Amino acid sequence: MADLKALAEAVIKGDQNTAVEITKTAIGEGTPAKSILDEGLIAGMDVIGARFKKNEVYIPEVLIAARAMKMAMEILEPELAKAGVEPVGRFLIGTVQGDLHDIGKNLVAMMLKGAGFEVIDLGVDIGPDKFVEQAKAADAQLIGMSALLTTTMPAMEKTITALKKAGIDAKILVGGAPVTQDYADRVGAHGYAADAASAVDLAKALVA
């Protein structure tokens, strides 16, 4: 039998070759796709997320683990679809208008995928209209916005106003270096996360 603990371990270590091999073996042996996802890939990313929060690992280790998970996910996705496994939730994410920073956003997107979310990543410099249009198209339950500059933070408020005006009832999360809980409350966001691991916890709590 394929060892799903070893799969989790491969993700934690960022060993993509082993992660891919075990995933293929598990599928070949008829292990349910959902078990491979939950007990292998998500279990591994959960450990990385917890260590990241405690400053036991840093962004490079998280990115390497996320890459291993992504490679294994590419093999697993068709199996999940065949088995009718639904994602935990649909999460639309982007960096707001005028801001071109994407490392934080990419990290959040990768860790959300690692937690079983379907992630629609809009990229950077995304205006309110684009957020509204894509939120409708994707029927997203959660919308995440990132800003790294104090000068682009007002774009968050504009986007939230536009989303609410358009009647979109998705839960809105904000984050980025200059963003605070106080600011999130003031602009009407449903949540704020200081780091990628907290963003995943918050997203899970909001869709639960």
PDB file of C-alpha atoms in Angstrom:
ATOM      1  CA  MET A   1       0.000   0.000   0.000  1.00  0.00           C
ATOM      2  CA  ALA A   2       1.118   3.531  -0.758  1.00  0.00           C
ATOM      3  CA  ASP A   3       2.212   5.272   2.411  1.00  0.00           C
ATOM      4  CA  LEU A   4       0.237   8.507   2.748  1.00  0.00           C
ATOM      5  CA  LYS A   5       2.290   9.512   5.800  1.00  0.00           C
ATOM      6  CA  ALA A   6       5.354   9.328   3.565  1.00  0.00           C
ATOM      7  CA  LEU A   7       3.475  11.491   1.039  1.00  0.00           C
ATOM      8  CA  ALA A   8       2.816  14.111   3.734  1.00  0.00           C
ATOM      9  CA  GLU A   9       6.500  13.886   4.687  1.00  0.00           C
ATOM     10  CA  ALA A  10       7.575  14.391   1.058  1.00  0.00           C
ATOM     11  CA  VAL A  11       5.433  17.547   0.884  1.00  0.00           C
ATOM     12  CA  ILE A  12       6.905  18.832   4.164  1.00  0.00           C
ATOM     13  CA  LYS A  13      10.433  18.259   2.846  1.00  0.00           C
ATOM     14  CA  GLY A  14       9.538  19.711  -0.540  1.00  0.00           C
ATOM     15  CA  ASP A  15      10.636  16.501  -2.255  1.00  0.00           C
ATOM     16  CA  GLN A  16       8.570  16.759  -5.424  1.00  0.00           C
ATOM     17  CA  ASN A  17       9.839  13.565  -7.086  1.00  0.00           C
ATOM     18  CA  THR A  18       8.833  11.417  -4.108  1.00  0.00           C
ATOM     19  CA  ALA A  19       5.506  13.272  -3.742  1.00  0.00           C
ATOM     20  CA  VAL A  20       4.678  12.593  -7.399  1.00  0.00           C
ATOM     21  CA  GLU A  21       5.804   8.949  -7.202  1.00  0.00           C
ATOM     22  CA  ILE A  22       3.746   8.143  -4.089  1.00  0.00           C
ATOM     23  CA  THR A  23       0.700   9.903  -5.572  1.00  0.00           C
ATOM     24  CA  LYS A  24       0.974   7.818  -8.760  1.00  0.00           C
ATOM     25  CA  THR A  25       1.448   4.608  -6.745  1.00  0.00           C
ATOM     26  CA  ALA A  26      -1.546   5.410  -4.533  1.00  0.00           C
ATOM     27  CA  ILE A  27      -3.771   6.114  -7.542  1.00  0.00           C
ATOM     28  CA  GLY A  28      -2.553   2.901  -9.218  1.00  0.00           C
ATOM     29  CA  GLU A  29      -3.443   0.909  -6.094  1.00  0.00           C
ATOM     30  CA  GLY A  30      -6.937   2.354  -6.040  1.00  0.00           C
ATOM     31  CA  THR A  31      -6.488   4.530  -2.921  1.00  0.00           C
ATOM     32  CA  PRO A  32      -9.430   6.997  -2.879  1.00  0.00           C
ATOM     33  CA  ALA A  33      -8.397  10.379  -4.316  1.00  0.00           C
ATOM     34  CA  LYS A  34      -9.928  12.132  -1.299  1.00  0.00           C
ATOM     35  CA  SER A  35      -7.709  10.114   1.079  1.00  0.00           C
ATOM     36  CA  ILE A  36      -4.601  10.968  -0.943  1.00  0.00           C
ATOM     37  CA  LEU A  37      -5.594  14.636  -0.790  1.00  0.00           C
ATOM     38  CA  ASP A  38      -6.541  14.741   2.914  1.00  0.00           C
ATOM     39  CA  GLU A  39      -4.058  12.327   4.485  1.00  0.00           C
ATOM     40  CA  GLY A  40      -1.167  13.073   2.147  1.00  0.00           C
ATOM     41  CA  LEU A  41      -1.094  16.508   0.558  1.00  0.00           C
ATOM     42  CA  ILE A  42      -3.271  18.538   2.949  1.00  0.00           C
ATOM     43  CA  ALA A  43      -1.750  16.822   5.999  1.00  0.00           C
ATOM     44  CA  GLY A  44       1.722  17.848   4.805  1.00  0.00           C
ATOM     45  CA  MET A  45       0.753  21.454   4.053  1.00  0.00           C
ATOM     46  CA  ASP A  46      -0.990  21.697   7.448  1.00  0.00           C
ATOM     47  CA  VAL A  47       2.301  20.869   9.167  1.00  0.00           C
ATOM     48  CA  ILE A  48       4.136  23.462   7.052  1.00  0.00           C
ATOM     49  CA  GLY A  49       1.454  26.047   7.833  1.00  0.00           C
ATOM     50  CA  ALA A  50       1.729  25.409  11.568  1.00  0.00           C
ATOM     51  CA  ARG A  51       5.542  25.582  11.475  1.00  0.00           C
ATOM     52  CA  PHE A  52       5.419  28.763   9.400  1.00  0.00           C
ATOM     53  CA  LYS A  53       3.191  30.391  12.027  1.00  0.00           C
ATOM     54  CA  LYS A  54       5.674  29.496  14.767  1.00  0.00           C
ATOM     55  CA  ASN A  55       8.596  30.806  12.674  1.00  0.00           C
ATOM     56  CA  GLU A  56      10.107  27.312  12.542  1.00  0.00           C
ATOM     57  CA  VAL A  57      10.208  27.488   8.725  1.00  0.00           C
ATOM     58  CA  TYR A  58      10.310  30.506   6.433  1.00  0.00           C
ATOM     59  CA  ILE A  59       8.920  31.526   3.042  1.00  0.00           C
ATOM     60  CA  PRO A  60      11.481  29.550   0.949  1.00  0.00           C
ATOM     61  CA  GLU A  61      10.583  26.284   2.728  1.00  0.00           C
ATOM     62  CA  VAL A  62       6.879  27.002   2.326  1.00  0.00           C
ATOM     63  CA  LEU A  63       7.319  27.677  -1.387  1.00  0.00           C
ATOM     64  CA  ILE A  64       9.311  24.455  -1.873  1.00  0.00           C
ATOM     65  CA  ALA A  65       6.638  22.437  -0.016  1.00  0.00           C
ATOM     66  CA  ALA A  66       3.868  24.134  -2.005  1.00  0.00           C
ATOM     67  CA  ARG A  67       5.664  23.297  -5.253  1.00  0.00           C
ATOM     68  CA  ALA A  68       5.877  19.605  -4.282  1.00  0.00           C
ATOM     69  CA  MET A  69       2.173  19.672  -3.414  1.00  0.00           C
ATOM     70  CA  LYS A  70       1.327  21.392  -6.719  1.00  0.00           C
ATOM     71  CA  MET A  71       3.186  18.755  -8.765  1.00  0.00           C
ATOM     72  CA  ALA A  72       1.329  15.950  -6.969  1.00  0.00           C
ATOM     73  CA  MET A  73      -1.987  17.853  -7.297  1.00  0.00           C
ATOM     74  CA  GLU A  74      -1.607  17.976 -11.086  1.00  0.00           C
ATOM     75  CA  ILE A  75      -1.699  14.168 -11.120  1.00  0.00           C
ATOM     76  CA  LEU A  76      -4.435  13.935  -8.510  1.00  0.00           C
ATOM     77  CA  GLU A  77      -6.833  16.573  -9.890  1.00  0.00           C
ATOM     78  CA  PRO A  78      -8.360  14.404 -12.658  1.00  0.00           C
ATOM     79  CA  GLU A  79      -8.935  11.641 -10.071  1.00  0.00           C
ATOM     80  CA  LEU A  80     -10.615  14.078  -7.673  1.00  0.00           C
ATOM     81  CA  ALA A  81     -12.853  15.287 -10.508  1.00  0.00           C
ATOM     82  CA  LYS A  82     -13.728  11.691 -11.474  1.00  0.00           C
ATOM     83  CA  ALA A  83     -14.600  10.911  -7.863  1.00  0.00           C
ATOM     84  CA  GLY A  84     -16.735  14.067  -7.675  1.00  0.00           C
ATOM     85  CA  VAL A  85     -14.684  15.497  -4.806  1.00  0.00           C
ATOM     86  CA  GLU A  86     -15.733  19.096  -4.282  1.00  0.00           C
ATOM     87  CA  PRO A  87     -13.219  21.731  -3.193  1.00  0.00           C
ATOM     88  CA  VAL A  88     -13.576  23.090   0.360  1.00  0.00           C
ATOM     89  CA  GLY A  89     -14.554  26.418  -1.182  1.00  0.00           C
ATOM     90  CA  ARG A  90     -13.935  28.732  -4.128  1.00  0.00           C
ATOM     91  CA  PHE A  91     -11.486  31.554  -3.390  1.00  0.00           C
ATOM     92  CA  LEU A  92     -10.891  34.510  -5.703  1.00  0.00           C
ATOM     93  CA  ILE A  93      -7.656  36.366  -4.976  1.00  0.00           C
ATOM     94  CA  GLY A  94      -5.795  39.359  -6.388  1.00  0.00           C
ATOM     95  CA  THR A  95      -3.539  42.314  -5.603  1.00  0.00           C
ATOM     96  CA  VAL A  96      -5.495  45.588  -5.754  1.00  0.00           C
ATOM     97  CA  GLN A  97      -5.259  48.301  -8.394  1.00  0.00           C
ATOM     98  CA  GLY A  98      -1.965  50.178  -8.575  1.00  0.00           C
ATOM     99  CA  ASP A  99      -0.057  47.491  -6.653  1.00  0.00           C
ATOM    100  CA  LEU A 100       2.272  45.073  -8.430  1.00  0.00           C
ATOM    101  CA  HIS A 101       3.416  42.975  -5.455  1.00  0.00           C
ATOM    102  CA  ASP A 102       2.575  39.306  -5.623  1.00  0.00           C
ATOM    103  CA  ILE A 103       4.828  37.226  -3.335  1.00  0.00           C
ATOM    104  CA  GLY A 104       2.416  37.366  -0.384  1.00  0.00           C
ATOM    105  CA  LYS A 105      -0.603  36.804  -2.601  1.00  0.00           C
ATOM    106  CA  ASN A 106       1.057  33.829  -4.316  1.00  0.00           C
ATOM    107  CA  LEU A 107       1.944  32.310  -0.967  1.00  0.00           C
ATOM    108  CA  VAL A 108      -1.650  32.623   0.264  1.00  0.00           C
ATOM    109  CA  ALA A 109      -2.947  31.142  -3.016  1.00  0.00           C
ATOM    110  CA  MET A 110      -0.557  28.181  -2.777  1.00  0.00           C
ATOM    111  CA  MET A 111      -1.437  27.462   0.842  1.00  0.00           C
ATOM    112  CA  LEU A 112      -5.167  27.714   0.114  1.00  0.00           C
ATOM    113  CA  LYS A 113      -4.737  25.163  -2.685  1.00  0.00           C
ATOM    114  CA  GLY A 114      -2.845  23.042  -0.192  1.00  0.00           C
ATOM    115  CA  ALA A 115      -5.861  23.215   2.123  1.00  0.00           C
ATOM    116  CA  GLY A 116      -8.247  21.955  -0.558  1.00  0.00           C
ATOM    117  CA  PHE A 117      -9.622  25.242  -1.906  1.00  0.00           C
ATOM    118  CA  GLU A 118     -10.192  25.973  -5.575  1.00  0.00           C
ATOM    119  CA  VAL A 119      -8.244  29.199  -6.147  1.00  0.00           C
ATOM    120  CA  ILE A 120      -8.853  31.697  -8.932  1.00  0.00           C
ATOM    121  CA  ASP A 121      -5.805  33.971  -8.980  1.00  0.00           C
ATOM    122  CA  LEU A 122      -6.452  37.236 -10.837  1.00  0.00           C
ATOM    123  CA  GLY A 123      -2.868  38.478 -10.568  1.00  0.00           C
ATOM    124  CA  VAL A 124      -1.779  42.023  -9.716  1.00  0.00           C
ATOM    125  CA  ASP A 125      -3.094  45.558 -10.306  1.00  0.00           C
ATOM    126  CA  ILE A 126      -6.730  44.413 -10.354  1.00  0.00           C
ATOM    127  CA  GLY A 127      -9.376  47.131 -10.465  1.00  0.00           C
ATOM    128  CA  PRO A 128     -12.754  46.999  -8.681  1.00  0.00           C
ATOM    129  CA  ASP A 129     -14.654  46.193 -11.912  1.00  0.00           C
ATOM    130  CA  LYS A 130     -12.455  43.187 -12.633  1.00  0.00           C
ATOM    131  CA  PHE A 131     -12.969  41.874  -9.073  1.00  0.00           C
ATOM    132  CA  VAL A 132     -16.756  42.275  -9.478  1.00  0.00           C
ATOM    133  CA  GLU A 133     -16.842  40.646 -12.932  1.00  0.00           C
ATOM    134  CA  GLN A 134     -14.666  37.687 -11.879  1.00  0.00           C
ATOM    135  CA  ALA A 135     -16.469  37.184  -8.559  1.00  0.00           C
ATOM    136  CA  LYS A 136     -19.732  36.821 -10.495  1.00  0.00           C
ATOM    137  CA  ALA A 137     -18.190  34.551 -13.138  1.00  0.00           C
ATOM    138  CA  ALA A 138     -16.525  32.250 -10.604  1.00  0.00           C
ATOM    139  CA  ASP A 139     -19.373  32.323  -8.080  1.00  0.00           C
ATOM    140  CA  ALA A 140     -16.667  32.598  -5.407  1.00  0.00           C
ATOM    141  CA  GLN A 141     -17.546  32.198  -1.729  1.00  0.00           C
ATOM    142  CA  LEU A 142     -14.447  34.078  -0.621  1.00  0.00           C
ATOM    143  CA  ILE A 143     -12.554  37.019  -2.078  1.00  0.00           C
ATOM    144  CA  GLY A 144      -9.033  37.901  -0.958  1.00  0.00           C
ATOM    145  CA  MET A 145      -7.315  41.223  -1.609  1.00  0.00           C
ATOM    146  CA  SER A 146      -3.705  42.078  -1.024  1.00  0.00           C
ATOM    147  CA  ALA A 147      -1.896  45.436  -0.855  1.00  0.00           C
ATOM    148  CA  LEU A 148       1.728  46.049   0.034  1.00  0.00           C
ATOM    149  CA  LEU A 149       1.766  49.826  -0.226  1.00  0.00           C
ATOM    150  CA  THR A 150      -0.085  52.298   1.979  1.00  0.00           C
ATOM    151  CA  THR A 151      -0.817  54.257  -1.210  1.00  0.00           C
ATOM    152  CA  THR A 152      -2.774  51.344  -2.724  1.00  0.00           C
ATOM    153  CA  MET A 153      -4.788  50.525   0.402  1.00  0.00           C
ATOM    154  CA  PRO A 154      -7.656  52.887  -0.585  1.00  0.00           C
ATOM    155  CA  ALA A 155      -8.196  50.628  -3.626  1.00  0.00           C
ATOM    156  CA  MET A 156      -9.311  47.932  -1.160  1.00  0.00           C
ATOM    157  CA  GLU A 157     -12.087  50.132   0.153  1.00  0.00           C
ATOM    158  CA  LYS A 158     -13.170  51.055  -3.402  1.00  0.00           C
ATOM    159  CA  THR A 159     -13.248  47.386  -4.385  1.00  0.00           C
ATOM    160  CA  ILE A 160     -15.241  46.350  -1.305  1.00  0.00           C
ATOM    161  CA  THR A 161     -17.758  49.130  -2.013  1.00  0.00           C
ATOM    162  CA  ALA A 162     -18.042  47.985  -5.655  1.00  0.00           C
ATOM    163  CA  LEU A 163     -18.528  44.331  -4.640  1.00  0.00           C
ATOM    164  CA  LYS A 164     -21.261  45.224  -2.153  1.00  0.00           C
ATOM    165  CA  LYS A 165     -22.966  47.526  -4.669  1.00  0.00           C
ATOM    166  CA  ALA A 166     -22.977  44.677  -7.193  1.00  0.00           C
ATOM    167  CA  GLY A 167     -24.787  42.513  -4.636  1.00  0.00           C
ATOM    168  CA  ILE A 168     -21.932  40.037  -4.236  1.00  0.00           C
ATOM    169  CA  ASP A 169     -22.275  38.293  -0.904  1.00  0.00           C
ATOM    170  CA  ALA A 170     -18.895  36.542  -0.843  1.00  0.00           C
ATOM    171  CA  LYS A 171     -16.855  36.935   2.338  1.00  0.00           C
ATOM    172  CA  ILE A 172     -14.021  39.417   1.802  1.00  0.00           C
ATOM    173  CA  LEU A 173     -10.564  38.978   3.322  1.00  0.00           C
ATOM    174  CA  VAL A 174      -7.794  41.562   3.229  1.00  0.00           C
ATOM    175  CA  GLY A 175      -4.085  41.350   3.953  1.00  0.00           C
ATOM    176  CA  GLY A 176      -0.646  42.736   3.203  1.00  0.00           C
ATOM    177  CA  ALA A 177       2.115  44.462   5.147  1.00  0.00           C
ATOM    178  CA  PRO A 178       0.399  47.825   5.860  1.00  0.00           C
ATOM    179  CA  VAL A 179      -3.057  46.310   6.453  1.00  0.00           C
ATOM    180  CA  THR A 180      -4.365  45.886  10.005  1.00  0.00           C
ATOM    181  CA  GLN A 181      -7.454  44.388  11.653  1.00  0.00           C
ATOM    182  CA  ASP A 182      -8.575  47.929  12.420  1.00  0.00           C
ATOM    183  CA  TYR A 183      -8.361  48.889   8.747  1.00  0.00           C
ATOM    184  CA  ALA A 184     -10.223  45.707   7.725  1.00  0.00           C
ATOM    185  CA  ASP A 185     -13.049  46.591  10.139  1.00  0.00           C
ATOM    186  CA  ARG A 186     -13.157  50.159   8.882  1.00  0.00           C
ATOM    187  CA  VAL A 187     -13.494  49.243   5.189  1.00  0.00           C
ATOM    188  CA  GLY A 188     -16.072  46.523   5.825  1.00  0.00           C
ATOM    189  CA  ALA A 189     -14.004  43.401   5.159  1.00  0.00           C
ATOM    190  CA  HIS A 190     -15.125  40.155   6.814  1.00  0.00           C
ATOM    191  CA  GLY A 191     -11.634  39.226   7.887  1.00  0.00           C
ATOM    192  CA  TYR A 192      -7.962  40.105   8.088  1.00  0.00           C
ATOM    193  CA  ALA A 193      -4.960  37.801   8.218  1.00  0.00           C
ATOM    194  CA  ALA A 194      -1.413  38.763   9.167  1.00  0.00           C
ATOM    195  CA  ASP A 195       0.194  35.845   7.309  1.00  0.00           C
ATOM    196  CA  ALA A 196      -0.573  33.074   4.817  1.00  0.00           C
ATOM    197  CA  ALA A 197      -1.158  30.355   7.422  1.00  0.00           C
ATOM    198  CA  SER A 198      -3.660  32.554   9.311  1.00  0.00           C
ATOM    199  CA  ALA A 199      -5.392  33.380   6.015  1.00  0.00           C
ATOM    200  CA  VAL A 200      -5.996  29.669   5.444  1.00  0.00           C
ATOM    201  CA  ASP A 201      -7.406  29.208   8.968  1.00  0.00           C
ATOM    202  CA  LEU A 202      -9.676  32.195   8.487  1.00  0.00           C
ATOM    203  CA  ALA A 203     -10.851  30.987   5.077  1.00  0.00           C
ATOM    204  CA  LYS A 204     -11.694  27.559   6.529  1.00  0.00           C
ATOM    205  CA  ALA A 205     -13.618  29.175   9.398  1.00  0.00           C
ATOM    206  CA  LEU A 206     -15.588  31.424   7.012  1.00  0.00           C
ATOM    207  CA  VAL A 207     -16.739  28.568   4.759  1.00  0.00           C
ATOM    208  CA  ALA A 208     -17.459  26.155   7.608  1.00  0.00           C
TER     209      ALA A 208
END
